[in-house]
Short mmCIF file of C-alpha atoms in Angstrom, two decimals:
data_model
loop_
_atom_site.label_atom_id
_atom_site.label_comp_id
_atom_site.label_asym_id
_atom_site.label_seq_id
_atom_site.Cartn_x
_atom_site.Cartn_y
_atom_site.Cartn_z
CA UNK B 1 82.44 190.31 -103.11
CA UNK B 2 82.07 186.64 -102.64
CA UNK B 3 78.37 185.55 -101.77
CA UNK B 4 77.71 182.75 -98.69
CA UNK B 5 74.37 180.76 -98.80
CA UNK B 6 75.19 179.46 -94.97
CA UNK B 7 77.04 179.47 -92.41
CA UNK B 8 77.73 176.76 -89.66
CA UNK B 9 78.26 177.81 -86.36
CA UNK B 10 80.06 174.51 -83.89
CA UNK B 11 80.37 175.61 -79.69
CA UNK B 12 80.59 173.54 -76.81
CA UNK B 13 81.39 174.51 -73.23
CA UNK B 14 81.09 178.19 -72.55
CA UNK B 15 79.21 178.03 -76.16
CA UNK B 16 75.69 179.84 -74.78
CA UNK B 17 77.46 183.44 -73.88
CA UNK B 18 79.88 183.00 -77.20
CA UNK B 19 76.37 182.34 -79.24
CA UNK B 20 74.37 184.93 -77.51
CA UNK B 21 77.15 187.41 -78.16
CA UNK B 22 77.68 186.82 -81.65
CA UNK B 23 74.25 187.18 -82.75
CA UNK B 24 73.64 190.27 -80.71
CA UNK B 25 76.08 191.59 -82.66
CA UNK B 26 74.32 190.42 -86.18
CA UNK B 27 72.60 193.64 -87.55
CA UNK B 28 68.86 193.11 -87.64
CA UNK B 29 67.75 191.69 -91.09
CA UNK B 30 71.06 189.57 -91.28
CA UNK B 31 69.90 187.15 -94.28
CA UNK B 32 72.55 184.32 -94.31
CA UNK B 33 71.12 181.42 -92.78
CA UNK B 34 73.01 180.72 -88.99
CA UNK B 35 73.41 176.46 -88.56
CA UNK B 36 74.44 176.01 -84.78
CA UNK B 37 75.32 172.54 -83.17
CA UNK B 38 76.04 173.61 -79.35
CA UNK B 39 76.83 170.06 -77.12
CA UNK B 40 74.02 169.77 -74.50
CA UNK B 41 73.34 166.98 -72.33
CA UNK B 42 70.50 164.58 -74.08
CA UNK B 43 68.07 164.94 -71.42
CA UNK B 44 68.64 168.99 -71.74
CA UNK B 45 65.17 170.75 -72.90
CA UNK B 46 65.26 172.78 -76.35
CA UNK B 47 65.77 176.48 -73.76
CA UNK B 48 68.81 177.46 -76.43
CA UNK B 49 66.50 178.06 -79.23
CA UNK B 50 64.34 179.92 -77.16
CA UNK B 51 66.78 181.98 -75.85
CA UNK B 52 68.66 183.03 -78.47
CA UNK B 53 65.30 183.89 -80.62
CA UNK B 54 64.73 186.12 -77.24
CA UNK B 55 67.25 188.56 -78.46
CA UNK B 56 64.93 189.83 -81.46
CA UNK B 57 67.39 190.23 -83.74
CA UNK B 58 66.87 186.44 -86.00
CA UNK B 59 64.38 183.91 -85.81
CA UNK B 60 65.84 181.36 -83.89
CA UNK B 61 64.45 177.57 -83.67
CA UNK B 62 64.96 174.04 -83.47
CA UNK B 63 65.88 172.29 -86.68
CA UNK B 64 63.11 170.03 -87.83
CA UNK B 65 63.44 167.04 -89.48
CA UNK B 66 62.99 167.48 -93.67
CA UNK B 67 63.27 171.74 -93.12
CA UNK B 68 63.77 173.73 -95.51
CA UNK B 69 66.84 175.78 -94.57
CA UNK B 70 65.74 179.82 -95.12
CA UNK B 71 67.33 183.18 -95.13
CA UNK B 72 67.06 184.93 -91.90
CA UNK B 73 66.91 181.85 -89.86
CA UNK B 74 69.18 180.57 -86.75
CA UNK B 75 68.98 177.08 -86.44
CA UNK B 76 69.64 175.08 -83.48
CA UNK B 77 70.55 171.28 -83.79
CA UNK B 78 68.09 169.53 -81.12
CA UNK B 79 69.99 167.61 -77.96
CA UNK B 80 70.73 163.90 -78.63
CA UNK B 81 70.45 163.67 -82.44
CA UNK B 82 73.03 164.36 -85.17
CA UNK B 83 72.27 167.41 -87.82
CA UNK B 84 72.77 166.80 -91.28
CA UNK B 85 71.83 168.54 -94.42
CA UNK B 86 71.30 166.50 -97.63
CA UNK B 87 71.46 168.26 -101.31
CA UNK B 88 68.05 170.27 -101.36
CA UNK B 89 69.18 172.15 -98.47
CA UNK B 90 67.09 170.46 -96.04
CA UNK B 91 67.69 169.10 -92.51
CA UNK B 92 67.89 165.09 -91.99
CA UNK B 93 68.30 163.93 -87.99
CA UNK B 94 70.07 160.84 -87.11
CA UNK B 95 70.65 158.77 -83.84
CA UNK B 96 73.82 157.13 -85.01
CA UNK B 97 76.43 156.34 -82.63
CA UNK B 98 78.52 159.63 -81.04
CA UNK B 99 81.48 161.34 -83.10
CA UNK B 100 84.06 162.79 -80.57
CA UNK B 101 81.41 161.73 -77.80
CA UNK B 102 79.34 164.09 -79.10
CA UNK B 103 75.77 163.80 -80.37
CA UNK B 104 75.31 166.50 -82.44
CA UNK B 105 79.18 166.51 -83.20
CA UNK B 106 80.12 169.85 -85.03
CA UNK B 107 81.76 167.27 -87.79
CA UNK B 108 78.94 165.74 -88.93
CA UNK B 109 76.68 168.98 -89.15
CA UNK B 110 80.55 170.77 -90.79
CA UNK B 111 81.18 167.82 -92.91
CA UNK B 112 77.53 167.64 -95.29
CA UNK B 113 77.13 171.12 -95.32
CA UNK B 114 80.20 171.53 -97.04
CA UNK B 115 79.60 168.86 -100.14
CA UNK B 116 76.03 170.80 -100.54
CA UNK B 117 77.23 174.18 -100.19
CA UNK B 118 80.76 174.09 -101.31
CA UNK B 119 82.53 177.44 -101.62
CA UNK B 120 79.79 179.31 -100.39
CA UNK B 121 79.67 177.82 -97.21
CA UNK B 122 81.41 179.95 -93.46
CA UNK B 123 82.55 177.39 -90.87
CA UNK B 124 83.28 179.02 -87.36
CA UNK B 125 84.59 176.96 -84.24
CA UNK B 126 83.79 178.99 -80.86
CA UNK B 127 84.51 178.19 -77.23
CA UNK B 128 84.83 174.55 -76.37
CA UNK B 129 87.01 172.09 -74.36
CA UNK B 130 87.12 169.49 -77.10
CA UNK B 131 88.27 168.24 -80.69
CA UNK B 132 84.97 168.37 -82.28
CA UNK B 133 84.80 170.41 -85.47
CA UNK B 134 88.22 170.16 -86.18
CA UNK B 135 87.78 167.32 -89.60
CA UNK B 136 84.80 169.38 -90.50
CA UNK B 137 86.60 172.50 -91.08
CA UNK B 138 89.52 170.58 -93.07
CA UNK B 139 86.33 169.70 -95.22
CA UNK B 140 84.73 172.88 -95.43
CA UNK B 141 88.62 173.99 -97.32
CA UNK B 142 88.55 170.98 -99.25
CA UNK B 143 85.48 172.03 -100.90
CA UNK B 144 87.10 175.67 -100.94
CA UNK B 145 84.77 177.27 -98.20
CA UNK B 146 85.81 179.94 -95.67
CA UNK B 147 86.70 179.31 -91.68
CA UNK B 148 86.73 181.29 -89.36
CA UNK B 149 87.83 180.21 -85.22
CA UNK B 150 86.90 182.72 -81.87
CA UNK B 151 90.41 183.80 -80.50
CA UNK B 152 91.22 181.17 -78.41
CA UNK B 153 92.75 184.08 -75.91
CA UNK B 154 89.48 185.36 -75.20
CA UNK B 155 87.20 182.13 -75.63
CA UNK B 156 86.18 180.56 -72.42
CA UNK B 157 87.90 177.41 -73.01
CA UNK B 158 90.61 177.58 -75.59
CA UNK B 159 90.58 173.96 -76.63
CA UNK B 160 88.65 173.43 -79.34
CA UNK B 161 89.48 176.72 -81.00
CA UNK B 162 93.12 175.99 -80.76
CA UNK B 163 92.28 172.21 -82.07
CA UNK B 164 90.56 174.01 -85.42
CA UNK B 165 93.58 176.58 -85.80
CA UNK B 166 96.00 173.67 -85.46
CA UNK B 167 94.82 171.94 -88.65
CA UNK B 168 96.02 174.95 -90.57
CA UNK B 169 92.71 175.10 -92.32
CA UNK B 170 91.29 178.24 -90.60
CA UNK B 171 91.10 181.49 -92.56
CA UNK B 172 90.34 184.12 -89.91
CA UNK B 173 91.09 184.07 -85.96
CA UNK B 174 88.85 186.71 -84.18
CA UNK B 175 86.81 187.45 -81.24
CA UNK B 176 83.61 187.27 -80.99
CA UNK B 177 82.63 190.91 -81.57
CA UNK B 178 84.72 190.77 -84.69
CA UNK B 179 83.19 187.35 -86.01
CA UNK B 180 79.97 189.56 -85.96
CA UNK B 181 81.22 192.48 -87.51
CA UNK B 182 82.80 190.13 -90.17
CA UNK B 183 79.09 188.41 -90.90
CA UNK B 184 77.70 191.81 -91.48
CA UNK B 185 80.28 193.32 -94.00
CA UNK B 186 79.27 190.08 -95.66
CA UNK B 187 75.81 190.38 -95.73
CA UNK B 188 75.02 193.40 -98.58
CA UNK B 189 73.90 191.18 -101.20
CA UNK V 1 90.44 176.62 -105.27
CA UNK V 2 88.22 175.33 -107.87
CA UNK V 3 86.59 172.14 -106.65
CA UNK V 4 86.50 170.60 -109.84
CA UNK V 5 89.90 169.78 -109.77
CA UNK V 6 89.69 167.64 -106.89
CA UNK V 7 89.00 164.29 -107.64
CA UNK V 8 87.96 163.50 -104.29
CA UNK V 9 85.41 166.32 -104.07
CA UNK V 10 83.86 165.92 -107.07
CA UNK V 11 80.51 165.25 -105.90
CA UNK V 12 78.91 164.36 -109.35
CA UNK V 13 80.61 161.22 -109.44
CA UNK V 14 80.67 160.16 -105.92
CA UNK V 15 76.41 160.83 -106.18
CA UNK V 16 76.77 158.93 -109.33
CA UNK V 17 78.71 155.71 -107.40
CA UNK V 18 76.58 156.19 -104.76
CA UNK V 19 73.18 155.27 -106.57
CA UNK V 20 74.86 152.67 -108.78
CA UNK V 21 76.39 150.72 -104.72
CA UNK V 22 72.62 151.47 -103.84
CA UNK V 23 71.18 149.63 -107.06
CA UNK V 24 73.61 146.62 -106.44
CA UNK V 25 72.77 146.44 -103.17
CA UNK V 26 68.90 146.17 -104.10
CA UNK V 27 69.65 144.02 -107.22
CA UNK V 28 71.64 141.56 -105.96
CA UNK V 29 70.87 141.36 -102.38
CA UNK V 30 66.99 142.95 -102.22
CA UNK V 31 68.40 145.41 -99.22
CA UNK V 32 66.98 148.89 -100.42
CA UNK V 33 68.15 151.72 -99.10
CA UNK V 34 67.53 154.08 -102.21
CA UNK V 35 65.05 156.13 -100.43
CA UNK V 36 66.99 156.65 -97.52
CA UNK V 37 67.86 160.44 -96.63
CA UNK V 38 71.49 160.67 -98.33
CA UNK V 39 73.69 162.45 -96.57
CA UNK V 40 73.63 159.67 -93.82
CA UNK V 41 74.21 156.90 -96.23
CA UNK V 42 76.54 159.04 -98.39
CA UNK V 43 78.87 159.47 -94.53
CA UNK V 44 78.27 155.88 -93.73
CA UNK V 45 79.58 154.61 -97.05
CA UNK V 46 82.81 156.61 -97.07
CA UNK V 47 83.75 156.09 -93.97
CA UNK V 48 83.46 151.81 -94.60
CA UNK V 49 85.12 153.06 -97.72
CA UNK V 50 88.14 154.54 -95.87
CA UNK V 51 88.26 151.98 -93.05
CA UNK V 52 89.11 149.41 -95.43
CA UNK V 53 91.70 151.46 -97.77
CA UNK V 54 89.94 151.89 -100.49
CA UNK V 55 89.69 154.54 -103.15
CA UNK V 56 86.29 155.22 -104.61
CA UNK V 57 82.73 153.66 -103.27
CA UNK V 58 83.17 152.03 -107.18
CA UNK V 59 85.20 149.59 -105.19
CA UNK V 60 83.63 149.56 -102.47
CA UNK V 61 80.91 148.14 -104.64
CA UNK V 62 83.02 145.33 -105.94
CA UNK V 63 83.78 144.32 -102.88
CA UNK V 64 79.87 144.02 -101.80
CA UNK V 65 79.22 142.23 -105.20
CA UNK V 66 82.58 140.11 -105.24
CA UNK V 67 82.99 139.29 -101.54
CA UNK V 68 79.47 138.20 -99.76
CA UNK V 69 81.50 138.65 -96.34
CA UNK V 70 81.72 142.43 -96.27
CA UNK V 71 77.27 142.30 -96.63
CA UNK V 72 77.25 142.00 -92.75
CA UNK V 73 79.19 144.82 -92.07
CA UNK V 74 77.43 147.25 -94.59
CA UNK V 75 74.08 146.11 -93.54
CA UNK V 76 75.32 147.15 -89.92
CA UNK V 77 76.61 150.47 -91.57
CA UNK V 78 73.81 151.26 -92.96
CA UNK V 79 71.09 150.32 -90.08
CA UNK V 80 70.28 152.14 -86.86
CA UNK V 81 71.73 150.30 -84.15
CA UNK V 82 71.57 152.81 -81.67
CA UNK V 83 68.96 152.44 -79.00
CA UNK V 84 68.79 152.72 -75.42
CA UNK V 85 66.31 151.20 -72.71
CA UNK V 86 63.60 153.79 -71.98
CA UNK V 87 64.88 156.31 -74.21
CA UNK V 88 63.15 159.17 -73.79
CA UNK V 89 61.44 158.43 -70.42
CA UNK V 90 58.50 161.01 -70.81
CA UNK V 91 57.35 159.30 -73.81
CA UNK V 92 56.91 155.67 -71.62
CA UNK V 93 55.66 157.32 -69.12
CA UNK V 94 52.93 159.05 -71.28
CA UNK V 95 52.24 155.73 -72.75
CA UNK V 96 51.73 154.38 -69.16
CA UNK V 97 49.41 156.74 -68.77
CA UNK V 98 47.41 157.94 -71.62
CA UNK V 99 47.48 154.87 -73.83
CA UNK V 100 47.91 151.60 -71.28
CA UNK V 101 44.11 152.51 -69.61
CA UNK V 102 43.13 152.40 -73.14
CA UNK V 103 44.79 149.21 -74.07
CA UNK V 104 43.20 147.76 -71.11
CA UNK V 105 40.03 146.95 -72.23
CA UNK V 106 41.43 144.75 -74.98
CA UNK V 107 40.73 141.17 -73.94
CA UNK V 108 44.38 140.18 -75.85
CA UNK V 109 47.17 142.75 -77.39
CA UNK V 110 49.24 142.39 -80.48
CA UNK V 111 51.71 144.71 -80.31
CA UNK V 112 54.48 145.63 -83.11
CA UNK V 113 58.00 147.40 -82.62
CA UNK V 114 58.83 148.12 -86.30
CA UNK V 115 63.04 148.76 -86.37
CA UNK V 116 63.11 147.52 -82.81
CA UNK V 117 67.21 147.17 -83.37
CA UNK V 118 69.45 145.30 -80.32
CA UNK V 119 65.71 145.07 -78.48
CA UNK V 120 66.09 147.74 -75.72
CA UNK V 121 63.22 149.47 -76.32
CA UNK V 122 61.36 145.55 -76.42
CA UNK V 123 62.37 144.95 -72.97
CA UNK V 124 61.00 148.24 -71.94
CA UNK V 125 57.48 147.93 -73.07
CA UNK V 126 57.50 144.39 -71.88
CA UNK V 127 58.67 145.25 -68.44
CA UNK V 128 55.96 148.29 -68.34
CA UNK V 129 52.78 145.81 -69.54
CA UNK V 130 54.41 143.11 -66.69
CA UNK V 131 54.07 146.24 -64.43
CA UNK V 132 50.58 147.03 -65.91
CA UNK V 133 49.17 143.53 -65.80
CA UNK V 134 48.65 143.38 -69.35
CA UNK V 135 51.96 141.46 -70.29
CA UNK V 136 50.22 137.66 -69.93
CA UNK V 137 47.38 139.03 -73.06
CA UNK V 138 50.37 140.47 -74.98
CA UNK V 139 51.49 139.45 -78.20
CA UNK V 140 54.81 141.45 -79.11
CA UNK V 141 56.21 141.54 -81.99
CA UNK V 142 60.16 143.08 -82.74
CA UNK V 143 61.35 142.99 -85.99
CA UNK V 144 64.57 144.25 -87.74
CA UNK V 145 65.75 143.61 -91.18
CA UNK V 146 69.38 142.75 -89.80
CA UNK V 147 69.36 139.54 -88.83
CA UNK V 148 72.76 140.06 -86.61
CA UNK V 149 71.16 142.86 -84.19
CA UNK V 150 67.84 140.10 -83.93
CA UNK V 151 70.23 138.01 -82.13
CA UNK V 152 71.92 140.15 -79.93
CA UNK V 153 67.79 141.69 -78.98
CA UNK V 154 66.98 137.56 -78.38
CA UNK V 155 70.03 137.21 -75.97
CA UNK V 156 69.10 140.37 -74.11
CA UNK V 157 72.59 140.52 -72.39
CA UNK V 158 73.22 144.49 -72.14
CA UNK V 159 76.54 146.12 -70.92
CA UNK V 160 76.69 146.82 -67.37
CA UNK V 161 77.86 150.12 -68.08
CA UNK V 162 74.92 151.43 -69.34
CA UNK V 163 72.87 150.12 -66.52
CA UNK V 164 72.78 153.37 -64.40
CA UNK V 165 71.29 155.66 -67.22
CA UNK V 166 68.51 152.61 -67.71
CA UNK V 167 67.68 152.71 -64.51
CA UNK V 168 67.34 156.74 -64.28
CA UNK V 169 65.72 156.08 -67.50
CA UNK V 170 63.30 153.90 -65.82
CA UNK V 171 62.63 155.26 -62.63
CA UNK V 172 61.62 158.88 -65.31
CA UNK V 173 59.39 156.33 -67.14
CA UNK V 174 57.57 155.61 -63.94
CA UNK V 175 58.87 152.68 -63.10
CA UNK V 176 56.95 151.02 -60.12
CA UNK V 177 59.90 148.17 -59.03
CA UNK V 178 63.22 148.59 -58.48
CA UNK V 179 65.06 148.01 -61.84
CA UNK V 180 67.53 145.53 -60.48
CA UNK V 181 64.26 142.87 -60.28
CA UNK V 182 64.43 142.24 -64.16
CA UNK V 183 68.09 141.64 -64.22
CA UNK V 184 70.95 139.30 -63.26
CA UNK V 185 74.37 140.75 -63.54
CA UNK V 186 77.36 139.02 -64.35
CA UNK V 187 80.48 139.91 -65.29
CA UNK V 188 80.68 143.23 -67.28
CA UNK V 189 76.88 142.49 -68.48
CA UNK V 190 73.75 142.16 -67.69
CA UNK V 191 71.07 139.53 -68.62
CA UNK V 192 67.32 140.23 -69.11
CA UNK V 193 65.14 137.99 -67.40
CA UNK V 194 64.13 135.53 -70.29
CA UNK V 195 60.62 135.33 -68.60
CA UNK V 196 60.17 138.80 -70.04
CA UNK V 197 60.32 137.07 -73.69
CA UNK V 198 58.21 134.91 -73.21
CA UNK V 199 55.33 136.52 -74.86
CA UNK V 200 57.84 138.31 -77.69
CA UNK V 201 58.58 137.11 -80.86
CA UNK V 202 61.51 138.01 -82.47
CA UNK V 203 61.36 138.70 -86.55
CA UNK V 204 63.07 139.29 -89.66
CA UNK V 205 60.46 142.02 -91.34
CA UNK V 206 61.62 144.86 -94.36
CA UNK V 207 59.53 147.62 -93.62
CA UNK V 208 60.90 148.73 -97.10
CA UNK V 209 60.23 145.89 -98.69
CA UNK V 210 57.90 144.09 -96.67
CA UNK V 211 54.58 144.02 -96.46
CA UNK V 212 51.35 144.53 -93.73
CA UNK V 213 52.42 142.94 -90.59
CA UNK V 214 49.56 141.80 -88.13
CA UNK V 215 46.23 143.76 -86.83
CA UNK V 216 47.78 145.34 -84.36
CA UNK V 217 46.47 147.58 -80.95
CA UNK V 218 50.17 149.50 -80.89
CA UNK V 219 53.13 150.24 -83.17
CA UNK V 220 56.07 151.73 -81.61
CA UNK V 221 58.59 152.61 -84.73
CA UNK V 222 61.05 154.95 -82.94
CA UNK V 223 63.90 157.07 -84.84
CA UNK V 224 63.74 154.96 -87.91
CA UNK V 225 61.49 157.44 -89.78
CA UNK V 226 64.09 160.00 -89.68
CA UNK V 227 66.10 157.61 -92.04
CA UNK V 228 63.68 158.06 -94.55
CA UNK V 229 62.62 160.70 -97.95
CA UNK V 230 59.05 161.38 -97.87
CA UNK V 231 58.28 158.88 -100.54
CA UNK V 232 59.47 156.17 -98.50
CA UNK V 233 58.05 157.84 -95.09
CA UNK V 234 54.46 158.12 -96.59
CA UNK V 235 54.71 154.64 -97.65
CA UNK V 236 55.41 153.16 -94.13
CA UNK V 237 53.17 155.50 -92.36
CA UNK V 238 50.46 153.72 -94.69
CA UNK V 239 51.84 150.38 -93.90
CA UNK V 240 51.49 150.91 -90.14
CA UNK V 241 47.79 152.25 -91.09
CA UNK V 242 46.63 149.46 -92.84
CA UNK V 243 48.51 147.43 -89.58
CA UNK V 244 46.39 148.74 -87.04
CA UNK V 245 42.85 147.83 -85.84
CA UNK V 246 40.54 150.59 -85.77
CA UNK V 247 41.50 152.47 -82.42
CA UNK V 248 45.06 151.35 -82.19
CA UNK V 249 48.28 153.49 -81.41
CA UNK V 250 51.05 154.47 -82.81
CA UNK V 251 54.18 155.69 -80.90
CA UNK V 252 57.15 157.37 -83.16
CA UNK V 253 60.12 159.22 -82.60
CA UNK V 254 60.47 162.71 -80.58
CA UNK V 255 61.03 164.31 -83.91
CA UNK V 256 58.94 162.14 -86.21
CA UNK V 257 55.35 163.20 -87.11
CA UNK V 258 52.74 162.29 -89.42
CA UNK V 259 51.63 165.66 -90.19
CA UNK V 260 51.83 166.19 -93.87
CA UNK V 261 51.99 162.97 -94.67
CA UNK V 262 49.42 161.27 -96.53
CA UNK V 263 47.85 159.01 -93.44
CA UNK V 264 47.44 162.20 -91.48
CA UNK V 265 43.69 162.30 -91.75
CA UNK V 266 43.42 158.91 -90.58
CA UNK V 267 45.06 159.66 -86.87
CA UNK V 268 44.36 161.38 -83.89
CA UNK V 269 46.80 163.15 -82.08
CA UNK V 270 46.47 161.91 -78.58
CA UNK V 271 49.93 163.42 -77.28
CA UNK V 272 51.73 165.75 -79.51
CA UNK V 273 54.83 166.11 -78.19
CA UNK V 274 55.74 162.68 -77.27
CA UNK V 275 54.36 162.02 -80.84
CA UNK V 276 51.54 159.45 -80.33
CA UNK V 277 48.61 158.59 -82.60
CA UNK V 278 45.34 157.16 -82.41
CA UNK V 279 43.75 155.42 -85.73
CA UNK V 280 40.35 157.15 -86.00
CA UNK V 281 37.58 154.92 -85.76
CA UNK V 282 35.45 155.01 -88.57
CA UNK V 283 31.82 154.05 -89.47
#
């Protein structure tokens, strides 16, 4: 079976259930790395992280500047700066201007992931009223990686899932409980 | 799909373009951004390189070399432009009131804002030491190695539309006035009174390439370290060491630090979350 190093999670509005849902589904000891950019207002405090890492099943934090990205790890892009990771697998933040008035945009985060993990890279798009995430998961194919979008039927707001499916570039359509279930048949190696 | 086959996603070349438009840049124009974090530059460059049609950053290269006018727009590419007035108010408002009763006792200030972009964050500090009673023994200096966003932080002329999030911004920062008292609107814009420059000097400074500024009480470098590899990081944290009196300040990004970095023994850490520094004193 096909190996993944990471996997980049994008969610906007309804994203904290989706998020909360899909890793309490994760089977403690799940090793691939999770990279999560969820749109929060800038001024919101870092309570995702937190809350997620509540559920005891990963370690779940803030991405740091320069951070080594390690198994068993859920990382959370902080509000009001994009998340980027360069070629030794480590976070970089920037402040640049907004992509799909979004700061962290899912694209950015999708988009160098992809060129540093290629084909052994997951993208997933979950619940969200926007377009964001939609050019990163064309990239994540280019670079022959696997996609994955939640079932816009049962997402809170169908948007940006249906915005992802329409580029023709995802692989697998599921609900959340299956996304999970997917990521652990995955994650024997 | 096997990757290789893609021209367009074969990374080994594009890294390889990428360090040769870096070199030129450096080479013939002394701009170097070589030990900038790369997967920033690497998005900025491709999309200038798709903006204007072209097919490889190998052109985009002979375009920097061949046509001088296209400089300007990289340089703006490849600088941080983004800034806001009081951006993150709890870090103003902590150096209101942890490092201004310090700073008081100073019988004159020289104070640096390394990367200080379009100026909002210049106005800010000014309009908090005007507030403070400290702004007529200020010296502040704002540099920026991009000459265009100097001008547009001398004009101080701001959008309008950004005015209600300043003033929130303010008012969070502990802002004493009303906000409205240090600006004339007109138009779609607003204007800065110029009394507030008075005691600011605007400057064209590298901090690359550049060397030891002034002996300064406070540096406020905000979200530029981020930009930066270690190598480069370590060498501006020791630049902004050997800028600062024995004592002084320094004020850096919400997710910029100087632990492990090589200056970190020489700094106290006065208020770690809003990331500012004291210079130890030493005998």
């Amino acid at each position: 079976m096909k190996t993944y190093d990471a996997i980049v999670i994008g969610s906007s509005a309804g994203g904290l259930h989706a998020l909360k849902n899909l890793i309490k589904g994760l089977k403690p000891g799940f090793r691939i790395p999770l990279i999560i950019v969820q749109h929060l207002s800038p001024h919101s405090e870092n309570y995702l992280a937190h809350f997620l890492d509540q559920l005891g099943i990963l370690k779940v934090k803030e991405a740091d500047e320069r951070e080594k990205i390690k198994q068993g790890f859920a990382y959370i892009a902080p509000p009001n700066f994009h998340l980027l990771i360069e070629a030794d697998q480590t976070f970089s933040l920037t402040v640049e201007e907004k992509v799909n008035y979004a700061r962290p945009a899912i694209d950015v985060l999708f988009e160098t992931a992809a060129s540093v993990y290629r084909e052994r890279l997951i993208g997933i798009i979950l619940t969200g009223a926007n377009h964001d995430g939609a050019n990163g998961v064309k990239v994540i194919k280019a670079y022959g990686g696997f996609t994955m979008a939640q079932n816009p039927a049962t997402a809170e707001s169908d948007i940006m899932p249906k915005a992802a499916i329409a580029t023709g570039k995802i692989d697998k359509i599921l609900d959340i409980n299956e996304i999970s279930y997917f990521l652990n048949s995955l994650n024997n190696s | 799909m096997n990757t290789s086959e893609n021209p367009d996603f074969d990374d080994s070349i594009l890294q390889l373009e990428m360090e040769l438009l870096l070199e030129a840049l450096v080479r013939q124009y002394g701009y170097d951004f070589r030990n900038y974090n790369k997967a920033h530059i690497k998005r900025r460059l491709i999309f200038r390189m798709q903006q204007l049609g072209l097919k490889s950053l190998s052109e985009l290269q002979h375009q920097i070399l061949h046509h001088t006018n296209i400089l300007a727009t990289i340089l703006k590419d490849l600088s941080i432009n983004v800034t806001e007035m009081y951006r993150d108010p709890s870090f103003y408002l902590s150096l209101r009131k942890e490092v201004i009763p310090l700073l008081r006792t100073y019988p004159y200030l020289r104070i640096w804002h390394a990367g200080c972009a379009t100026g909002e964050e210049v106005y800010s500090f000014a309009i908090l030491l005007k507030e403070e009673g400290l702004y007529e023994r200020s010296q502040i200096y704002a540099t920026d190695f991009n000459t265009e966003v100097l001008e547009t932080a001398k004009k101080g002329i701001y959008p309008v539309s950004k005015i209600k999030e300043y003033t929130f911004n303010y008012q969070a920062a502990g802002g004493k006035n009303s906000f409205s008292d240090y600006y004339t609107a007109r138009y779609d814009a607003v204007r800065f009174d110029p009394e507030l420059r008075k005691n600011i000097v605007f400057a064209n400074h590298n901090l690359v390439t550049d060397s030891v500024f002034a002996e300064t009480h406070l540096i406020i470098c905000r979200n530029v370290l981020i930009y930066f590899d270690r190598s480069l990081q370590n060498k501006v944290l020791n630049l902004f060491n050997d800028s600062l009196i024995m004592g002084g300040f320094l004020g850096l990004g919400s997710k910029e630090n100087i632990m492990f970095s090589t200056v970190q023994d020489h700094f106290l850490i006065l208020n770690p979350n809003e990331k500012i520094f004291q210079k130890k004193i030493l005998k």
